[in-house]
Short mmCIF file of C-alpha atoms in Angstrom, two decimals:
data_model
loop_
_atom_site.label_atom_id
_atom_site.label_comp_id
_atom_site.label_asym_id
_atom_site.label_seq_id
_atom_site.Cartn_x
_atom_site.Cartn_y
_atom_site.Cartn_z
CA MET A 1 121.20 112.10 112.41
CA ARG A 2 117.96 110.91 113.97
CA ALA A 3 116.52 107.55 112.87
CA VAL A 4 113.53 105.45 114.05
CA GLN A 5 114.17 101.86 115.04
CA PHE A 6 113.20 99.09 117.42
CA SER A 7 115.61 96.70 119.21
CA GLU A 8 113.15 94.02 120.34
CA TYR A 9 109.81 92.62 119.47
CA GLY A 10 106.80 94.12 121.33
CA PRO A 11 104.09 96.73 121.39
CA ALA A 12 104.34 100.17 119.76
CA GLY A 13 106.31 101.48 122.76
CA VAL A 14 109.41 99.55 121.67
CA VAL A 15 109.82 101.96 118.78
CA HIS A 16 112.21 104.83 119.50
CA VAL A 17 114.32 107.56 117.87
CA THR A 18 118.04 107.21 118.12
CA GLU A 19 121.21 108.88 116.79
CA ALA A 20 122.50 106.98 113.78
CA GLU A 21 125.32 107.29 111.25
CA GLU A 22 124.27 109.09 108.10
CA PRO A 23 123.94 106.91 104.96
CA HIS A 24 125.47 108.11 101.72
CA ALA A 25 124.47 107.65 98.06
CA GLY A 26 126.22 104.86 96.24
CA PRO A 27 126.13 103.92 92.58
CA GLY A 28 122.71 104.25 91.05
CA THR A 29 121.19 105.87 94.12
CA VAL A 30 120.44 109.34 95.60
CA ARG A 31 120.36 110.62 99.13
CA ILE A 32 117.69 112.96 100.32
CA ALA A 33 117.25 115.23 103.27
CA VAL A 34 113.83 113.73 104.36
CA ARG A 35 110.94 116.04 104.77
CA ALA A 36 108.32 113.26 105.37
CA SER A 37 108.22 109.52 105.36
CA GLY A 38 105.63 106.79 105.47
CA LEU A 39 104.84 104.43 108.23
CA SER A 40 104.70 100.79 107.01
CA ALA A 41 101.83 98.65 108.27
CA GLY A 42 103.97 95.61 107.32
CA GLU A 43 106.74 96.77 109.63
CA ALA A 44 104.25 97.14 112.45
CA HIS A 45 103.47 93.48 112.01
CA ILE A 46 107.11 92.68 112.01
CA ARG A 47 107.71 94.70 115.15
CA SER A 48 104.96 92.96 116.96
CA GLY A 49 106.69 89.58 116.46
CA GLY A 50 103.78 88.19 114.46
CA LEU A 51 106.04 87.38 111.54
CA ARG A 52 109.23 86.38 113.42
CA ASP A 53 109.08 82.83 111.94
CA VAL A 54 109.08 84.06 108.33
CA VAL A 55 110.78 87.50 108.17
CA PRO A 56 114.32 87.45 109.61
CA VAL A 57 115.18 90.49 111.68
CA THR A 58 118.51 91.70 112.82
CA PHE A 59 118.24 94.18 115.73
CA PRO A 60 118.28 97.14 115.77
CA TYR A 61 115.77 97.24 112.99
CA ARG A 62 115.61 100.56 111.15
CA THR A 63 112.14 101.48 109.89
CA GLY A 64 110.67 103.16 106.88
CA PHE A 65 110.42 102.27 103.17
CA ASP A 66 109.12 105.38 101.40
CA ALA A 67 110.04 109.08 101.83
CA ALA A 68 110.08 112.47 100.14
CA GLY A 69 112.69 115.15 100.49
CA VAL A 70 115.36 117.23 98.73
CA VAL A 71 118.24 115.46 97.00
CA ASP A 72 121.60 116.32 98.61
CA GLU A 73 123.88 113.53 97.18
CA VAL A 74 123.85 111.86 93.81
CA GLY A 75 125.52 108.50 93.31
CA ASP A 76 127.66 107.44 90.38
CA GLY A 77 125.82 106.67 87.15
CA VAL A 78 122.70 108.66 88.17
CA THR A 79 121.35 111.10 85.57
CA GLY A 80 118.36 113.30 85.28
CA VAL A 81 118.37 114.42 88.92
CA GLY A 82 120.64 116.77 90.96
CA ALA A 83 121.15 118.33 94.31
CA GLY A 84 118.21 120.54 95.28
CA ASP A 85 115.57 118.51 93.43
CA GLU A 86 112.45 117.54 95.27
CA VAL A 87 111.60 113.90 94.89
CA PHE A 88 109.67 110.99 96.46
CA GLY A 89 110.66 107.35 96.39
CA MET A 90 111.72 104.20 98.08
CA THR A 91 114.72 102.72 99.87
CA ALA A 92 116.07 99.28 99.19
CA ALA A 93 113.84 96.63 100.75
CA ALA A 94 116.65 95.12 102.81
CA ALA A 95 117.99 98.44 104.02
CA ARG A 96 114.84 100.40 104.89
CA GLY A 97 115.69 103.39 107.08
CA ALA A 98 113.44 106.01 105.49
CA ASN A 99 112.12 107.19 108.87
CA ALA A 100 115.19 109.29 109.46
CA ASP A 101 116.73 112.68 108.77
CA HIS A 102 118.45 111.28 105.61
CA ALA A 103 117.64 108.32 103.37
CA VAL A 104 119.10 106.69 100.35
CA LEU A 105 116.57 105.98 97.59
CA VAL A 106 116.95 103.31 94.96
CA ALA A 107 113.79 104.44 93.10
CA TRP A 108 112.39 107.87 92.86
CA ALA A 109 110.39 110.42 90.76
CA PRO A 110 109.81 114.15 90.85
CA LYS A 111 107.55 115.27 93.68
CA PRO A 112 104.24 116.43 92.07
CA ALA A 113 103.71 120.12 92.67
CA ALA A 114 100.13 119.44 93.80
CA TRP A 115 101.27 117.17 96.73
CA SER A 116 102.25 118.36 100.14
CA TRP A 117 105.40 116.86 101.66
CA GLU A 118 103.14 114.71 103.84
CA GLU A 119 101.39 113.35 100.84
CA ALA A 120 104.58 112.78 98.90
CA GLY A 121 106.25 111.15 101.92
CA GLY A 122 103.63 108.54 102.26
CA ALA A 123 103.05 107.83 98.52
CA ALA A 124 105.79 105.62 97.06
CA GLY A 125 105.13 102.40 99.02
CA SER A 126 101.44 102.42 98.40
CA VAL A 127 101.96 103.33 94.72
CA GLU A 128 104.48 100.59 94.21
CA THR A 129 102.25 98.00 96.01
CA ALA A 130 99.08 99.02 94.15
CA THR A 131 100.86 98.84 90.77
CA ARG A 132 102.46 95.43 91.63
CA VAL A 133 99.20 93.80 92.52
CA LEU A 134 97.06 95.41 89.74
CA ASP A 135 99.68 94.30 87.22
CA ARG A 136 99.60 90.75 88.54
CA LEU A 137 95.84 90.71 88.33
CA ALA A 138 96.05 92.25 84.90
CA VAL A 139 93.36 94.83 85.68
CA GLY A 140 92.32 96.87 82.78
CA ALA A 141 89.56 98.72 81.06
CA GLY A 142 86.09 97.12 81.42
CA HIS A 143 87.09 94.93 84.40
CA THR A 144 85.33 94.96 87.78
CA VAL A 145 87.64 94.92 90.79
CA LEU A 146 86.92 94.45 94.45
CA VAL A 147 89.33 96.20 96.80
CA GLN A 148 89.01 94.79 100.31
CA GLY A 149 90.15 97.45 102.82
CA ALA A 150 89.73 100.30 100.31
CA ALA A 151 90.12 103.18 102.79
CA GLY A 152 93.57 102.37 104.06
CA GLY A 153 96.90 103.59 102.82
CA VAL A 154 97.29 101.06 99.90
CA GLY A 155 93.54 100.66 99.33
CA THR A 156 93.00 104.32 98.59
CA ILE A 157 95.78 104.30 95.92
CA ALA A 158 94.61 100.92 94.49
CA VAL A 159 91.18 102.33 93.94
CA GLN A 160 92.42 105.37 92.08
CA PHE A 161 94.90 103.42 90.01
CA ALA A 162 92.20 100.90 89.03
CA VAL A 163 89.77 103.66 88.11
CA ALA A 164 92.53 105.27 85.96
CA ARG A 165 92.93 101.93 84.16
CA GLY A 166 89.22 102.11 83.26
CA ALA A 167 88.07 99.47 85.77
CA ALA A 168 84.88 99.65 87.84
CA VAL A 169 85.83 99.39 91.44
CA ILE A 170 83.90 98.14 94.54
CA GLY A 171 85.58 98.99 97.80
CA THR A 172 84.92 97.69 101.28
CA ALA A 173 85.17 99.96 104.26
CA ARG A 174 83.28 100.99 107.42
CA GLU A 175 80.17 102.95 106.65
CA HIS A 176 81.56 106.28 107.78
CA ASN A 177 84.11 105.95 104.93
CA HIS A 178 81.61 105.27 102.20
CA ASP A 179 81.23 108.84 100.95
CA PHE A 180 85.05 109.12 100.98
CA LEU A 181 85.29 106.01 98.75
CA ARG A 182 82.73 107.38 96.36
CA SER A 183 84.86 110.55 96.08
CA LEU A 184 87.74 108.33 94.90
CA GLY A 185 85.52 106.65 92.26
CA ALA A 186 84.61 103.39 94.04
CA GLU A 187 81.23 101.91 94.82
CA PRO A 188 81.30 101.22 98.60
CA THR A 189 80.06 98.34 100.66
CA THR A 190 80.77 97.01 104.14
CA TYR A 191 82.89 94.26 105.46
CA GLY A 192 81.73 91.17 107.29
CA PRO A 193 79.01 88.56 106.91
CA GLY A 194 77.01 88.74 103.79
CA LEU A 195 79.88 90.23 101.74
CA VAL A 196 79.54 87.74 98.91
CA GLU A 197 75.84 88.60 98.47
CA ARG A 198 76.44 92.41 98.69
CA VAL A 199 79.10 92.26 96.05
CA ARG A 200 77.04 90.12 93.73
CA ALA A 201 74.20 92.57 93.99
CA LEU A 202 76.57 95.42 93.04
CA ALA A 203 78.27 93.44 90.28
CA PRO A 204 75.73 90.98 88.86
CA GLY A 205 78.05 90.28 85.94
CA GLY A 206 80.76 89.15 88.33
CA VAL A 207 84.05 90.37 89.59
CA ASP A 208 87.30 89.97 87.55
CA ALA A 209 89.76 90.50 90.34
CA VAL A 210 90.10 90.94 94.07
CA PHE A 211 92.78 93.00 95.77
CA ASP A 212 92.86 92.18 99.49
CA CYS A 213 94.47 94.94 101.62
CA ALA A 214 92.82 93.89 104.89
CA GLY A 215 93.06 90.10 105.46
CA GLY A 216 90.83 87.78 107.38
CA ALA A 217 88.21 87.05 104.69
CA LEU A 218 89.96 85.00 102.00
CA PRO A 219 87.23 82.29 101.70
CA ASP A 220 84.63 84.99 101.00
CA LEU A 221 86.95 86.80 98.58
CA ILE A 222 87.63 83.61 96.65
CA ALA A 223 83.85 83.04 96.49
CA VAL A 224 83.52 86.61 95.06
CA ALA A 225 86.21 86.08 92.41
CA GLY A 226 85.17 82.52 91.58
CA ASP A 227 88.84 81.37 91.49
CA PRO A 228 91.67 81.83 94.04
CA ALA A 229 94.07 82.74 91.16
CA ARG A 230 92.00 85.98 90.78
CA VAL A 231 92.65 87.03 94.35
CA VAL A 232 95.87 88.65 95.49
CA THR A 233 96.43 89.64 99.20
CA ILE A 234 98.99 91.92 100.80
CA ALA A 235 97.86 91.08 104.26
CA PRO A 236 100.12 88.77 106.35
CA ASP A 237 97.66 85.87 106.13
CA LEU A 238 99.58 82.61 106.35
CA THR A 239 96.51 80.70 105.17
CA ALA A 240 96.79 82.27 101.73
CA ALA A 241 99.00 79.62 100.15
CA THR A 242 96.80 76.72 101.35
CA LEU A 243 93.86 78.43 99.84
CA GLY A 244 95.64 79.03 96.46
CA VAL A 245 95.87 82.79 96.92
CA HIS A 246 99.05 84.61 96.09
CA MET A 247 100.48 86.85 98.85
CA SER A 248 102.33 89.67 97.26
CA HIS A 249 105.01 91.37 99.38
CA GLY A 250 108.54 92.77 99.10
CA ALA A 251 109.91 91.50 102.46
CA GLN A 252 113.16 89.65 102.70
CA VAL A 253 111.87 86.33 104.04
CA ASP A 254 112.96 82.86 104.95
CA ASP A 255 112.13 81.06 101.73
CA ALA A 256 111.80 77.82 103.52
CA ALA A 257 109.02 79.13 105.67
CA ALA A 258 105.54 77.94 104.64
CA GLY A 259 102.81 80.35 103.79
CA ILE A 260 104.51 83.49 102.62
CA GLY A 261 106.75 82.73 99.55
CA ALA A 262 109.42 84.88 98.00
CA ALA A 263 109.19 88.59 97.38
CA ASP A 264 107.67 89.87 94.15
CA PRO A 265 109.71 92.14 91.89
CA PRO A 266 109.05 95.77 92.82
CA ALA A 267 106.84 97.72 90.38
CA VAL A 268 108.87 100.91 90.48
CA HIS A 269 107.41 102.00 87.16
CA GLY A 270 104.31 102.97 89.18
CA LEU A 271 106.08 106.11 90.46
CA GLY A 272 106.10 107.62 87.02
CA ILE A 273 102.39 106.74 86.51
CA ALA A 274 101.64 108.41 89.84
CA VAL A 275 103.41 111.65 88.77
CA GLU A 276 101.42 111.66 85.52
CA LEU A 277 98.03 111.07 87.30
CA ALA A 278 98.83 113.64 89.96
CA GLY A 279 99.61 116.18 87.27
CA GLN A 280 96.15 115.45 85.80
CA GLY A 281 94.42 115.87 89.13
CA ARG A 282 93.52 112.20 89.13
CA LEU A 283 95.56 110.93 92.09
CA ARG A 284 95.59 112.19 95.66
CA VAL A 285 97.33 110.63 98.63
CA PRO A 286 94.88 110.71 101.62
CA VAL A 287 96.86 111.26 104.85
CA ALA A 288 95.28 109.76 107.92
CA ALA A 289 97.61 111.56 110.26
CA ALA A 290 101.02 113.23 110.36
CA PHE A 291 103.26 112.75 113.45
CA PRO A 292 106.60 114.36 114.25
CA LEU A 293 109.41 111.86 113.80
CA THR A 294 109.87 111.82 117.55
CA GLU A 295 106.33 110.42 117.96
CA ALA A 296 106.84 107.30 115.79
CA ALA A 297 105.54 105.04 118.62
CA ALA A 298 102.25 106.92 118.63
CA ALA A 299 102.08 106.55 114.82
CA HIS A 300 102.45 102.78 115.30
CA GLU A 301 99.70 102.70 117.80
CA LEU A 302 97.39 104.42 115.35
CA SER A 303 98.36 101.91 112.66
CA GLU A 304 97.50 98.99 114.86
CA SER A 305 94.08 100.43 115.61
CA ARG A 306 93.14 99.76 111.97
CA HIS A 307 91.04 102.86 112.00
CA ALA A 308 93.31 105.09 109.94
CA ARG A 309 91.78 106.45 106.68
CA GLY A 310 94.70 106.79 104.29
CA LYS A 311 98.44 106.91 105.01
CA ILE A 312 100.11 107.58 108.30
CA VAL A 313 103.27 109.68 107.85
CA LEU A 314 106.16 111.01 109.98
CA VAL A 315 107.36 114.60 109.37
CA ASN A 316 110.91 115.94 110.05
#
């Protein structure tokens, strides 16, 4: 089968498609014939070498964490799903390999009928991340949340999940994305100098939690929240720990390395919530671009531009 991988650190061009041995479903897992899969911004950071001191990599490194497709193998002990079912879900964090013709999922849910394959293929990772961070921040009805980087793959889902919980959401993005954020239920504002003052003007009663999807502004985000414990970042910002901010991630890391910490438990229950919200017409998965699997390197280039609105996906 075809699979996307890289065999050295470097720019997007080191990413390539190769022939690989097919994986098979083991106990508690299912295998899918992949129709679409998500590009992980975190893996782009790993590929660049920027995290080489904290995230151990064995080359070749197979990419992809979330995918959607048709079940073609069911492992021992699995119930409620069978061959031919359409699902979306996630691979094991240590295994990855979703950017391929076949992938083994350790968590999955039925593909919502309202979603295209592209939307479903890019959904699971963002859904799990958004759920994990919002749970840690205990976001609920009546709260005000700032989502920094609200127009990206995770940010767009975080906005909608927070709104579904009954929270008021302020989202940062470039001005050309402001109407888009309003359509998701967020009050938009811009990045950069003056952020603290702009947010205070929009939320004079204060902000209860900050979900940082973008990185690079933690001191301002702490000032907005009033307490670093009310800020969680998913950006690979190695200053987070020194500032008292939790960095939430699912990577297999060197626990002795400073600044990143151990992985958080995955919030796979978010997949079921996503199915429910999608069925109610309250959750969409904005797709920034869809590339053929063979153009994975171009997809990585777009990810690194930081100009993608929504999720970047690869289609089979």
